Amino acid sequence: MFYIYCPYCGEHREEEEFHPKGQAHIERPKEPEACSDEEWGDYLFFRDNPRGVHHEMWVHAVGCRKFFNVTRHTVSYEILETYKMGEQPSITADSQSQAREGAAVSQQEGVRA
Amino acid sequence: MSNAATFDTRTDTAIPVESPLAYSYRRSGAPQAGGPSRLQLRERAMLGHLILRGGAIVLDEAVRDVLGISLPGQPQALVQDASGERSIQWLSPDEWLVIVPGGEEFPLETKLREQLGSAHFAISDVSGGQTLLELSGEAARELLMKTVIYDVHPSNFPVGKGVTTVFAKATTILRRPSDERWELVVRRSFADYCYRWLLDAGAEFGINVQQ
């Protein structure tokens, strides 16, 4: 079971109160008529399926009924952060891999010393 | 004044009114504890329930003027007036539940609409859609512990808090207006389910239903 922090309610709630709503930060093309079929198809049907950090949308269906974003690790299932709609994540796949490289470098240095 | 069409849902015609639990009382009865009871259940039917939606600052001003209570801005907050009969609860960042004695909701709605003028807001009268159940007694918290998924320990659920959560398998607003009293706001279509659940779960505490 997840214990999810709702950024609007300001506290952790049981997973039972939430519903996942798919990938976050999908932007509707400004001019749908100007899209190629491929672009429009990508927007409508194609979603990322990363191994690692993923940003997804959840809704606090039983509580405040607001949508918000969750950064979740798809391997460990760990929820790294939750943030309100319209905000940008502070933890991304890039920031995670940089942190890991940094840790690896310091480990190597530790070995050398 | 907005041009929304409003009408008083309480008519003067002599149609017998029944609480959402009327059927349940007939079907499941209202158990009375023989001896001293650790749990009391009482329905406070026919209250006026209003849902306010809009910006907190605009609504707060209007509600202060009309009702004399300030709008709770903090999540999960519940405020009451001095008599405890009128309350406002935070439901979401732009949504509040106002409960007032039955019959006051239409005059209140009208006054709020006048006060709010052309501001961006919505007021819906949901009095007919839900009912309020009141639990009291020392076993009330024990009963809630085996029913709701939310943590009802006093350290997490102080007086003046109210949350929307899952009660058995129904969505319920759970609130704590005073130390020994808990209130459940349930949908009228779920009222019979919740009532029978409460009777079943409360049997071990010798539940006492006051009609």
PDB file of C-alpha atoms in Angstrom:
ATOM      1  CA  MET A   1       0.000   0.000   0.000  1.00  0.00           C
ATOM      2  CA  PHE A   2       1.109   3.520  -0.779  1.00  0.00           C
ATOM      3  CA  TYR A   3       0.838   6.227   1.789  1.00  0.00           C
ATOM      4  CA  ILE A   4       0.555   9.266  -0.451  1.00  0.00           C
ATOM      5  CA  TYR A   5       1.129  12.892   0.502  1.00  0.00           C
ATOM      6  CA  CYS A   6      -1.614  15.039  -1.011  1.00  0.00           C
ATOM      7  CA  PRO A   7      -0.151  18.504  -1.670  1.00  0.00           C
ATOM      8  CA  TYR A   8      -3.596  20.090  -1.378  1.00  0.00           C
ATOM      9  CA  CYS A   9      -4.706  18.364   1.838  1.00  0.00           C
ATOM     10  CA  GLY A  10      -1.208  18.770   3.260  1.00  0.00           C
ATOM     11  CA  GLU A  11      -1.018  15.308   4.780  1.00  0.00           C
ATOM     12  CA  HIS A  12      -0.431  11.653   3.990  1.00  0.00           C
ATOM     13  CA  ARG A  13      -3.465   9.549   3.103  1.00  0.00           C
ATOM     14  CA  GLU A  14      -4.107   5.909   2.281  1.00  0.00           C
ATOM     15  CA  GLU A  15      -3.793   4.789  -1.327  1.00  0.00           C
ATOM     16  CA  GLU A  16      -7.455   3.724  -1.253  1.00  0.00           C
ATOM     17  CA  GLU A  17      -8.430   7.402  -1.445  1.00  0.00           C
ATOM     18  CA  PHE A  18      -6.513   7.975  -4.707  1.00  0.00           C
ATOM     19  CA  HIS A  19      -6.688   6.968  -8.351  1.00  0.00           C
ATOM     20  CA  PRO A  20      -3.756   6.997 -10.776  1.00  0.00           C
ATOM     21  CA  LYS A  21      -4.501   8.950 -13.922  1.00  0.00           C
ATOM     22  CA  GLY A  22      -1.572   8.223 -16.217  1.00  0.00           C
ATOM     23  CA  GLN A  23       1.449  10.136 -17.385  1.00  0.00           C
ATOM     24  CA  ALA A  24       1.793  13.746 -16.287  1.00  0.00           C
ATOM     25  CA  HIS A  25       2.931  16.837 -18.198  1.00  0.00           C
ATOM     26  CA  ILE A  26       1.266  15.898 -21.483  1.00  0.00           C
ATOM     27  CA  GLU A  27       0.572  19.086 -23.358  1.00  0.00           C
ATOM     28  CA  ARG A  28      -2.176  19.336 -25.905  1.00  0.00           C
ATOM     29  CA  PRO A  29      -0.825  20.679 -29.208  1.00  0.00           C
ATOM     30  CA  LYS A  30      -1.665  24.379 -29.510  1.00  0.00           C
ATOM     31  CA  GLU A  31      -3.035  23.942 -33.025  1.00  0.00           C
ATOM     32  CA  PRO A  32      -4.437  20.447 -33.502  1.00  0.00           C
ATOM     33  CA  GLU A  33      -5.292  21.182 -37.167  1.00  0.00           C
ATOM     34  CA  ALA A  34      -1.664  21.950 -37.910  1.00  0.00           C
ATOM     35  CA  CYS A  35      -0.459  18.603 -36.494  1.00  0.00           C
ATOM     36  CA  SER A  36       0.569  15.715 -38.682  1.00  0.00           C
ATOM     37  CA  ASP A  37      -1.306  12.465 -38.060  1.00  0.00           C
ATOM     38  CA  GLU A  38       1.778  11.108 -36.351  1.00  0.00           C
ATOM     39  CA  GLU A  39       2.081  14.046 -33.956  1.00  0.00           C
ATOM     40  CA  TRP A  40      -1.604  13.886 -33.089  1.00  0.00           C
ATOM     41  CA  GLY A  41      -1.465  10.117 -32.661  1.00  0.00           C
ATOM     42  CA  ASP A  42       1.547  10.482 -30.381  1.00  0.00           C
ATOM     43  CA  TYR A  43      -0.308  13.018 -28.285  1.00  0.00           C
ATOM     44  CA  LEU A  44      -3.446  10.921 -28.033  1.00  0.00           C
ATOM     45  CA  PHE A  45      -2.220   7.373 -27.678  1.00  0.00           C
ATOM     46  CA  PHE A  46       1.486   7.031 -26.977  1.00  0.00           C
ATOM     47  CA  ARG A  47       2.820   7.164 -23.430  1.00  0.00           C
ATOM     48  CA  ASP A  48       6.231   6.715 -21.864  1.00  0.00           C
ATOM     49  CA  ASN A  49       6.954   3.489 -20.063  1.00  0.00           C
ATOM     50  CA  PRO A  50      10.283   4.198 -18.407  1.00  0.00           C
ATOM     51  CA  ARG A  51      12.243   1.957 -16.141  1.00  0.00           C
ATOM     52  CA  GLY A  52      13.056   4.318 -13.295  1.00  0.00           C
ATOM     53  CA  VAL A  53      11.751   7.767 -12.488  1.00  0.00           C
ATOM     54  CA  HIS A  54       8.297   8.468 -13.895  1.00  0.00           C
ATOM     55  CA  HIS A  55       6.022  11.487 -13.496  1.00  0.00           C
ATOM     56  CA  GLU A  56       2.394  10.599 -13.276  1.00  0.00           C
ATOM     57  CA  MET A  57      -0.889  12.245 -12.455  1.00  0.00           C
ATOM     58  CA  TRP A  58      -3.033  11.092  -9.541  1.00  0.00           C
ATOM     59  CA  VAL A  59      -6.357  12.301  -8.243  1.00  0.00           C
ATOM     60  CA  HIS A  60      -7.360  12.429  -4.582  1.00  0.00           C
ATOM     61  CA  ALA A  61     -10.694  10.909  -5.517  1.00  0.00           C
ATOM     62  CA  VAL A  62     -12.193  10.521  -2.050  1.00  0.00           C
ATOM     63  CA  GLY A  63     -10.555  13.518  -0.363  1.00  0.00           C
ATOM     64  CA  CYS A  64     -10.249  16.935  -1.949  1.00  0.00           C
ATOM     65  CA  ARG A  65     -10.831  15.568  -5.503  1.00  0.00           C
ATOM     66  CA  LYS A  66      -7.885  17.522  -6.880  1.00  0.00           C
ATOM     67  CA  PHE A  67      -5.417  16.260  -9.454  1.00  0.00           C
ATOM     68  CA  PHE A  68      -1.731  16.437  -8.602  1.00  0.00           C
ATOM     69  CA  ASN A  69       1.559  14.999  -9.839  1.00  0.00           C
ATOM     70  CA  VAL A  70       3.577  12.176  -8.378  1.00  0.00           C
ATOM     71  CA  THR A  71       7.186  11.318  -9.168  1.00  0.00           C
ATOM     72  CA  ARG A  72       7.468   7.584  -8.734  1.00  0.00           C
ATOM     73  CA  HIS A  73      10.249   5.085  -9.324  1.00  0.00           C
ATOM     74  CA  THR A  74       8.773   2.301 -11.449  1.00  0.00           C
ATOM     75  CA  VAL A  75      11.216  -0.325 -10.216  1.00  0.00           C
ATOM     76  CA  SER A  76      11.150   0.267  -6.467  1.00  0.00           C
ATOM     77  CA  TYR A  77       7.644   1.827  -6.529  1.00  0.00           C
ATOM     78  CA  GLU A  78       9.028   4.487  -4.223  1.00  0.00           C
ATOM     79  CA  ILE A  79       7.213   7.834  -4.400  1.00  0.00           C
ATOM     80  CA  LEU A  80       9.984  10.405  -4.593  1.00  0.00           C
ATOM     81  CA  GLU A  81       7.799  13.509  -4.391  1.00  0.00           C
ATOM     82  CA  THR A  82       4.325  14.863  -5.009  1.00  0.00           C
ATOM     83  CA  TYR A  83       3.609  18.348  -6.294  1.00  0.00           C
ATOM     84  CA  LYS A  84       0.658  20.446  -7.354  1.00  0.00           C
ATOM     85  CA  MET A  85      -0.639  20.802 -10.883  1.00  0.00           C
ATOM     86  CA  GLY A  86       1.236  23.415 -12.887  1.00  0.00           C
ATOM     87  CA  GLU A  87       4.440  22.951 -10.906  1.00  0.00           C
ATOM     88  CA  GLN A  88       7.606  21.376 -12.215  1.00  0.00           C
ATOM     89  CA  PRO A  89       9.212  18.338 -10.563  1.00  0.00           C
ATOM     90  CA  SER A  90      12.378  18.875  -8.557  1.00  0.00           C
ATOM     91  CA  ILE A  91      13.363  15.229  -9.002  1.00  0.00           C
ATOM     92  CA  THR A  92      13.737  13.987 -12.574  1.00  0.00           C
ATOM     93  CA  ALA A  93      15.447  11.024 -14.243  1.00  0.00           C
ATOM     94  CA  ASP A  94      18.360  13.363 -15.093  1.00  0.00           C
ATOM     95  CA  SER A  95      18.780  14.708 -11.567  1.00  0.00           C
ATOM     96  CA  GLN A  96      18.631  11.148 -10.237  1.00  0.00           C
ATOM     97  CA  SER A  97      21.295   9.834 -12.628  1.00  0.00           C
ATOM     98  CA  GLN A  98      23.550  12.828 -11.871  1.00  0.00           C
ATOM     99  CA  ALA A  99      23.220  12.119  -8.176  1.00  0.00           C
ATOM    100  CA  ARG A 100      24.072   8.468  -8.802  1.00  0.00           C
ATOM    101  CA  GLU A 101      27.115   9.389 -10.919  1.00  0.00           C
ATOM    102  CA  GLY A 102      28.193  11.796  -8.207  1.00  0.00           C
ATOM    103  CA  ALA A 103      27.866   9.045  -5.631  1.00  0.00           C
ATOM    104  CA  ALA A 104      29.774   6.632  -7.880  1.00  0.00           C
ATOM    105  CA  VAL A 105      32.590   9.161  -8.357  1.00  0.00           C
ATOM    106  CA  SER A 106      32.911   9.782  -4.650  1.00  0.00           C
ATOM    107  CA  GLN A 107      32.962   6.017  -4.078  1.00  0.00           C
ATOM    108  CA  GLN A 108      35.757   5.630  -6.591  1.00  0.00           C
ATOM    109  CA  GLU A 109      37.633   8.448  -4.957  1.00  0.00           C
ATOM    110  CA  GLY A 110      37.115   6.727  -1.648  1.00  0.00           C
ATOM    111  CA  VAL A 111      38.626   3.554  -3.090  1.00  0.00           C
ATOM    112  CA  ARG A 112      41.580   5.459  -4.504  1.00  0.00           C
ATOM    113  CA  ALA A 113      42.288   7.156  -1.205  1.00  0.00           C
TER     114      ALA A 113
ATOM    115  CA  MET B   1     -26.624  39.740  -7.744  1.00  0.00           C
ATOM    116  CA  SER B   2     -25.979  36.866 -10.073  1.00  0.00           C
ATOM    117  CA  ASN B   3     -28.688  35.703 -12.432  1.00  0.00           C
ATOM    118  CA  ALA B   4     -28.624  32.110 -11.204  1.00  0.00           C
ATOM    119  CA  ALA B   5     -32.094  30.628 -10.816  1.00  0.00           C
ATOM    120  CA  THR B   6     -32.737  29.630  -7.204  1.00  0.00           C
ATOM    121  CA  PHE B   7     -35.694  28.166  -5.395  1.00  0.00           C
ATOM    122  CA  ASP B   8     -36.520  27.073  -1.891  1.00  0.00           C
ATOM    123  CA  THR B   9     -36.436  23.282  -1.748  1.00  0.00           C
ATOM    124  CA  ARG B  10     -38.693  23.291   1.318  1.00  0.00           C
ATOM    125  CA  THR B  11     -42.223  23.810   0.108  1.00  0.00           C
ATOM    126  CA  ASP B  12     -45.263  24.768   2.123  1.00  0.00           C
ATOM    127  CA  THR B  13     -47.356  21.954   0.714  1.00  0.00           C
ATOM    128  CA  ALA B  14     -48.188  19.264   3.213  1.00  0.00           C
ATOM    129  CA  ILE B  15     -46.065  16.454   1.837  1.00  0.00           C
ATOM    130  CA  PRO B  16     -44.865  14.232   4.670  1.00  0.00           C
ATOM    131  CA  VAL B  17     -41.092  14.535   4.964  1.00  0.00           C
ATOM    132  CA  GLU B  18     -39.002  11.561   5.935  1.00  0.00           C
ATOM    133  CA  SER B  19     -35.373  11.408   6.886  1.00  0.00           C
ATOM    134  CA  PRO B  20     -33.032   9.357   4.695  1.00  0.00           C
ATOM    135  CA  LEU B  21     -33.068   6.780   7.476  1.00  0.00           C
ATOM    136  CA  ALA B  22     -36.857   6.406   7.648  1.00  0.00           C
ATOM    137  CA  TYR B  23     -36.706   3.161   5.696  1.00  0.00           C
ATOM    138  CA  SER B  24     -33.832   1.880   7.821  1.00  0.00           C
ATOM    139  CA  TYR B  25     -35.712   2.504  11.069  1.00  0.00           C
ATOM    140  CA  ARG B  26     -38.609   0.465   9.749  1.00  0.00           C
ATOM    141  CA  ARG B  27     -36.455  -2.304   8.365  1.00  0.00           C
ATOM    142  CA  SER B  28     -33.614  -2.536  10.887  1.00  0.00           C
ATOM    143  CA  GLY B  29     -35.206  -0.877  13.900  1.00  0.00           C
ATOM    144  CA  ALA B  30     -33.502   1.364  16.401  1.00  0.00           C
ATOM    145  CA  PRO B  31     -31.770  -0.797  19.015  1.00  0.00           C
ATOM    146  CA  GLN B  32     -31.834   0.401  22.594  1.00  0.00           C
ATOM    147  CA  ALA B  33     -29.211  -0.733  25.046  1.00  0.00           C
ATOM    148  CA  GLY B  34     -30.695  -2.356  28.122  1.00  0.00           C
ATOM    149  CA  GLY B  35     -28.100  -1.093  30.574  1.00  0.00           C
ATOM    150  CA  PRO B  36     -25.532   1.683  30.378  1.00  0.00           C
ATOM    151  CA  SER B  37     -24.381   2.174  26.811  1.00  0.00           C
ATOM    152  CA  ARG B  38     -20.899   3.045  25.590  1.00  0.00           C
ATOM    153  CA  LEU B  39     -22.095   4.285  22.229  1.00  0.00           C
ATOM    154  CA  GLN B  40     -24.932   6.520  21.120  1.00  0.00           C
ATOM    155  CA  LEU B  41     -26.044   7.112  17.562  1.00  0.00           C
ATOM    156  CA  ARG B  42     -28.352   9.927  16.590  1.00  0.00           C
ATOM    157  CA  GLU B  43     -29.370  11.159  13.205  1.00  0.00           C
ATOM    158  CA  ARG B  44     -29.675  14.898  12.820  1.00  0.00           C
ATOM    159  CA  ALA B  45     -31.936  14.887   9.817  1.00  0.00           C
ATOM    160  CA  MET B  46     -33.227  17.734   7.649  1.00  0.00           C
ATOM    161  CA  LEU B  47     -30.371  20.130   8.300  1.00  0.00           C
ATOM    162  CA  GLY B  48     -29.426  22.651   5.637  1.00  0.00           C
ATOM    163  CA  HIS B  49     -26.283  21.681   3.722  1.00  0.00           C
ATOM    164  CA  LEU B  50     -24.681  24.105   1.278  1.00  0.00           C
ATOM    165  CA  ILE B  51     -21.583  23.630  -0.837  1.00  0.00           C
ATOM    166  CA  LEU B  52     -19.646  26.847  -1.440  1.00  0.00           C
ATOM    167  CA  ARG B  53     -17.122  27.010  -4.222  1.00  0.00           C
ATOM    168  CA  GLY B  54     -14.905  29.882  -5.220  1.00  0.00           C
ATOM    169  CA  GLY B  55     -11.931  31.896  -4.083  1.00  0.00           C
ATOM    170  CA  ALA B  56     -11.233  31.774  -0.348  1.00  0.00           C
ATOM    171  CA  ILE B  57     -10.799  35.526   0.100  1.00  0.00           C
ATOM    172  CA  VAL B  58     -14.032  36.548  -1.628  1.00  0.00           C
ATOM    173  CA  LEU B  59     -16.067  33.842   0.083  1.00  0.00           C
ATOM    174  CA  ASP B  60     -14.538  34.558   3.483  1.00  0.00           C
ATOM    175  CA  GLU B  61     -15.679  38.167   3.376  1.00  0.00           C
ATOM    176  CA  ALA B  62     -19.235  37.233   2.419  1.00  0.00           C
ATOM    177  CA  VAL B  63     -19.508  34.410   4.929  1.00  0.00           C
ATOM    178  CA  ARG B  64     -18.206  36.635   7.736  1.00  0.00           C
ATOM    179  CA  ASP B  65     -20.818  39.254   6.958  1.00  0.00           C
ATOM    180  CA  VAL B  66     -23.742  36.894   6.547  1.00  0.00           C
ATOM    181  CA  LEU B  67     -23.003  34.074   8.956  1.00  0.00           C
ATOM    182  CA  GLY B  68     -20.558  35.667  11.387  1.00  0.00           C
ATOM    183  CA  ILE B  69     -18.094  32.786  11.063  1.00  0.00           C
ATOM    184  CA  SER B  70     -14.818  33.043   9.212  1.00  0.00           C
ATOM    185  CA  LEU B  71     -14.123  30.613   6.425  1.00  0.00           C
ATOM    186  CA  PRO B  72     -11.542  27.994   7.454  1.00  0.00           C
ATOM    187  CA  GLY B  73      -8.536  28.472   5.194  1.00  0.00           C
ATOM    188  CA  GLN B  74      -6.450  25.619   6.529  1.00  0.00           C
ATOM    189  CA  PRO B  75      -6.930  22.138   5.067  1.00  0.00           C
ATOM    190  CA  GLN B  76      -9.124  19.786   7.117  1.00  0.00           C
ATOM    191  CA  ALA B  77     -10.394  22.616   9.322  1.00  0.00           C
ATOM    192  CA  LEU B  78     -13.882  22.800  10.787  1.00  0.00           C
ATOM    193  CA  VAL B  79     -15.246  25.921  12.444  1.00  0.00           C
ATOM    194  CA  GLN B  80     -18.508  26.401  14.292  1.00  0.00           C
ATOM    195  CA  ASP B  81     -20.432  29.330  15.677  1.00  0.00           C
ATOM    196  CA  ALA B  82     -20.882  29.733  19.431  1.00  0.00           C
ATOM    197  CA  SER B  83     -24.056  27.623  19.560  1.00  0.00           C
ATOM    198  CA  GLY B  84     -22.456  24.817  17.576  1.00  0.00           C
ATOM    199  CA  GLU B  85     -25.446  24.697  15.240  1.00  0.00           C
ATOM    200  CA  ARG B  86     -23.804  26.297  12.240  1.00  0.00           C
ATOM    201  CA  SER B  87     -20.525  25.035  10.889  1.00  0.00           C
ATOM    202  CA  ILE B  88     -18.216  25.461   7.916  1.00  0.00           C
ATOM    203  CA  GLN B  89     -15.803  22.768   6.878  1.00  0.00           C
ATOM    204  CA  TRP B  90     -12.893  22.879   4.447  1.00  0.00           C
ATOM    205  CA  LEU B  91     -13.379  20.216   1.770  1.00  0.00           C
ATOM    206  CA  SER B  92     -10.849  21.247  -0.848  1.00  0.00           C
ATOM    207  CA  PRO B  93      -8.840  24.409  -1.634  1.00  0.00           C
ATOM    208  CA  ASP B  94     -11.877  25.978  -3.306  1.00  0.00           C
ATOM    209  CA  GLU B  95     -14.762  24.131  -1.696  1.00  0.00           C
ATOM    210  CA  TRP B  96     -16.492  24.333   1.695  1.00  0.00           C
ATOM    211  CA  LEU B  97     -19.438  22.603   3.318  1.00  0.00           C
ATOM    212  CA  VAL B  98     -21.790  24.777   5.344  1.00  0.00           C
ATOM    213  CA  ILE B  99     -24.283  23.092   7.664  1.00  0.00           C
ATOM    214  CA  VAL B 100     -27.019  25.177   9.248  1.00  0.00           C
ATOM    215  CA  PRO B 101     -30.297  24.313  11.025  1.00  0.00           C
ATOM    216  CA  GLY B 102     -32.997  23.128   8.649  1.00  0.00           C
ATOM    217  CA  GLY B 103     -34.886  25.940   6.926  1.00  0.00           C
ATOM    218  CA  GLU B 104     -32.023  28.438   7.200  1.00  0.00           C
ATOM    219  CA  GLU B 105     -30.248  27.285   4.068  1.00  0.00           C
ATOM    220  CA  PHE B 106     -32.353  29.102   1.484  1.00  0.00           C
ATOM    221  CA  PRO B 107     -32.276  32.529   3.202  1.00  0.00           C
ATOM    222  CA  LEU B 108     -28.536  32.000   3.710  1.00  0.00           C
ATOM    223  CA  GLU B 109     -27.988  31.125   0.070  1.00  0.00           C
ATOM    224  CA  THR B 110     -29.960  34.164  -1.041  1.00  0.00           C
ATOM    225  CA  LYS B 111     -28.030  36.478   1.279  1.00  0.00           C
ATOM    226  CA  LEU B 112     -24.697  35.046   0.164  1.00  0.00           C
ATOM    227  CA  ARG B 113     -25.619  35.499  -3.483  1.00  0.00           C
ATOM    228  CA  GLU B 114     -26.552  39.119  -2.802  1.00  0.00           C
ATOM    229  CA  GLN B 115     -23.315  39.686  -0.918  1.00  0.00           C
ATOM    230  CA  LEU B 116     -21.129  38.018  -3.527  1.00  0.00           C
ATOM    231  CA  GLY B 117     -22.688  39.866  -6.439  1.00  0.00           C
ATOM    232  CA  SER B 118     -20.855  39.223  -9.656  1.00  0.00           C
ATOM    233  CA  ALA B 119     -17.878  37.413  -8.090  1.00  0.00           C
ATOM    234  CA  HIS B 120     -16.850  34.044  -9.460  1.00  0.00           C
ATOM    235  CA  PHE B 121     -18.484  31.475  -7.179  1.00  0.00           C
ATOM    236  CA  ALA B 122     -20.986  28.629  -6.954  1.00  0.00           C
ATOM    237  CA  ILE B 123     -23.409  27.716  -4.206  1.00  0.00           C
ATOM    238  CA  SER B 124     -25.286  24.433  -4.317  1.00  0.00           C
ATOM    239  CA  ASP B 125     -27.956  23.303  -1.903  1.00  0.00           C
ATOM    240  CA  VAL B 126     -27.216  19.643  -1.181  1.00  0.00           C
ATOM    241  CA  SER B 127     -29.532  19.320   1.833  1.00  0.00           C
ATOM    242  CA  GLY B 128     -31.565  16.607   0.164  1.00  0.00           C
ATOM    243  CA  GLY B 129     -28.508  14.642  -0.837  1.00  0.00           C
ATOM    244  CA  GLN B 130     -26.932  13.944   2.498  1.00  0.00           C
ATOM    245  CA  THR B 131     -27.633  13.468   6.156  1.00  0.00           C
ATOM    246  CA  LEU B 132     -25.690  13.863   9.353  1.00  0.00           C
ATOM    247  CA  LEU B 133     -25.144  11.026  11.817  1.00  0.00           C
ATOM    248  CA  GLU B 134     -23.816  11.801  15.247  1.00  0.00           C
ATOM    249  CA  LEU B 135     -21.787   9.315  17.267  1.00  0.00           C
ATOM    250  CA  SER B 136     -21.040   9.857  20.924  1.00  0.00           C
ATOM    251  CA  GLY B 137     -19.951   7.805  23.867  1.00  0.00           C
ATOM    252  CA  GLU B 138     -16.617   6.409  24.935  1.00  0.00           C
ATOM    253  CA  ALA B 139     -16.651   3.641  22.314  1.00  0.00           C
ATOM    254  CA  ALA B 140     -17.216   5.987  19.360  1.00  0.00           C
ATOM    255  CA  ARG B 141     -13.530   6.131  18.514  1.00  0.00           C
ATOM    256  CA  GLU B 142     -13.169   2.361  18.795  1.00  0.00           C
ATOM    257  CA  LEU B 143     -16.002   1.917  16.350  1.00  0.00           C
ATOM    258  CA  LEU B 144     -14.420   4.363  13.927  1.00  0.00           C
ATOM    259  CA  MET B 145     -11.071   2.609  14.243  1.00  0.00           C
ATOM    260  CA  LYS B 146     -12.499  -0.537  12.736  1.00  0.00           C
ATOM    261  CA  THR B 147     -14.499   1.290  10.096  1.00  0.00           C
ATOM    262  CA  VAL B 148     -12.616   4.201   8.551  1.00  0.00           C
ATOM    263  CA  ILE B 149      -9.183   4.052   6.929  1.00  0.00           C
ATOM    264  CA  TYR B 150      -8.200   7.403   8.426  1.00  0.00           C
ATOM    265  CA  ASP B 151      -6.239   7.595  11.676  1.00  0.00           C
ATOM    266  CA  VAL B 152      -8.692   8.794  14.339  1.00  0.00           C
ATOM    267  CA  HIS B 153      -6.231   8.891  17.251  1.00  0.00           C
ATOM    268  CA  PRO B 154      -6.597  12.218  19.121  1.00  0.00           C
ATOM    269  CA  SER B 155      -3.009  13.141  18.213  1.00  0.00           C
ATOM    270  CA  ASN B 156      -3.956  12.984  14.529  1.00  0.00           C
ATOM    271  CA  PHE B 157      -7.601  13.942  14.808  1.00  0.00           C
ATOM    272  CA  PRO B 158      -8.049  16.836  17.237  1.00  0.00           C
ATOM    273  CA  VAL B 159     -11.335  18.621  17.839  1.00  0.00           C
ATOM    274  CA  GLY B 160     -12.069  21.007  14.983  1.00  0.00           C
ATOM    275  CA  LYS B 161     -10.881  18.711  12.254  1.00  0.00           C
ATOM    276  CA  GLY B 162     -12.893  17.159   9.468  1.00  0.00           C
ATOM    277  CA  VAL B 163     -11.822  14.929   6.597  1.00  0.00           C
ATOM    278  CA  THR B 164     -13.419  13.264   3.621  1.00  0.00           C
ATOM    279  CA  THR B 165     -12.515   9.616   3.733  1.00  0.00           C
ATOM    280  CA  VAL B 166     -13.725   6.066   3.235  1.00  0.00           C
ATOM    281  CA  PHE B 167     -16.224   4.755   5.779  1.00  0.00           C
ATOM    282  CA  ALA B 168     -16.671   1.009   5.301  1.00  0.00           C
ATOM    283  CA  LYS B 169     -17.026   1.114   1.506  1.00  0.00           C
ATOM    284  CA  ALA B 170     -18.762   4.460   1.232  1.00  0.00           C
ATOM    285  CA  THR B 171     -17.365   7.962   0.938  1.00  0.00           C
ATOM    286  CA  THR B 172     -18.043   9.929   4.075  1.00  0.00           C
ATOM    287  CA  ILE B 173     -17.173  13.240   5.636  1.00  0.00           C
ATOM    288  CA  LEU B 174     -15.918  12.537   9.139  1.00  0.00           C
ATOM    289  CA  ARG B 175     -15.681  15.434  11.572  1.00  0.00           C
ATOM    290  CA  ARG B 176     -15.049  16.045  15.203  1.00  0.00           C
ATOM    291  CA  PRO B 177     -16.928  19.088  16.502  1.00  0.00           C
ATOM    292  CA  SER B 178     -16.233  18.390  20.177  1.00  0.00           C
ATOM    293  CA  ASP B 179     -14.278  16.088  22.428  1.00  0.00           C
ATOM    294  CA  GLU B 180     -16.877  13.368  22.799  1.00  0.00           C
ATOM    295  CA  ARG B 181     -18.843  13.824  19.587  1.00  0.00           C
ATOM    296  CA  TRP B 182     -18.074  12.597  16.078  1.00  0.00           C
ATOM    297  CA  GLU B 183     -20.160  13.448  13.049  1.00  0.00           C
ATOM    298  CA  LEU B 184     -20.556  11.527   9.818  1.00  0.00           C
ATOM    299  CA  VAL B 185     -21.987  13.251   6.781  1.00  0.00           C
ATOM    300  CA  VAL B 186     -23.189  10.475   4.499  1.00  0.00           C
ATOM    301  CA  ARG B 187     -24.939  10.457   1.163  1.00  0.00           C
ATOM    302  CA  ARG B 188     -28.632   9.714   1.477  1.00  0.00           C
ATOM    303  CA  SER B 189     -28.277   6.832  -0.977  1.00  0.00           C
ATOM    304  CA  PHE B 190     -25.630   5.313   1.300  1.00  0.00           C
ATOM    305  CA  ALA B 191     -27.428   6.165   4.532  1.00  0.00           C
ATOM    306  CA  ASP B 192     -29.074   2.766   4.946  1.00  0.00           C
ATOM    307  CA  TYR B 193     -25.791   0.972   4.259  1.00  0.00           C
ATOM    308  CA  CYS B 194     -23.926   3.130   6.777  1.00  0.00           C
ATOM    309  CA  TYR B 195     -26.690   2.799   9.352  1.00  0.00           C
ATOM    310  CA  ARG B 196     -26.730  -0.991   9.143  1.00  0.00           C
ATOM    311  CA  TRP B 197     -22.930  -1.049   9.246  1.00  0.00           C
ATOM    312  CA  LEU B 198     -23.009   1.098  12.386  1.00  0.00           C
ATOM    313  CA  LEU B 199     -25.584  -1.172  14.051  1.00  0.00           C
ATOM    314  CA  ASP B 200     -23.504  -4.239  13.223  1.00  0.00           C
ATOM    315  CA  ALA B 201     -20.201  -2.705  14.260  1.00  0.00           C
ATOM    316  CA  GLY B 202     -21.719  -1.081  17.334  1.00  0.00           C
ATOM    317  CA  ALA B 203     -23.460  -4.199  18.603  1.00  0.00           C
ATOM    318  CA  GLU B 204     -20.464  -5.188  20.719  1.00  0.00           C
ATOM    319  CA  PHE B 205     -20.534  -1.798  22.460  1.00  0.00           C
ATOM    320  CA  GLY B 206     -24.286  -1.973  23.059  1.00  0.00           C
ATOM    321  CA  ILE B 207     -25.191   0.753  20.591  1.00  0.00           C
ATOM    322  CA  ASN B 208     -28.068   2.963  21.572  1.00  0.00           C
ATOM    323  CA  VAL B 209     -29.989   4.619  18.752  1.00  0.00           C
ATOM    324  CA  GLN B 210     -31.854   7.805  19.630  1.00  0.00           C
ATOM    325  CA  GLN B 211     -34.585   8.659  17.195  1.00  0.00           C
TER     326      GLN B 211
END
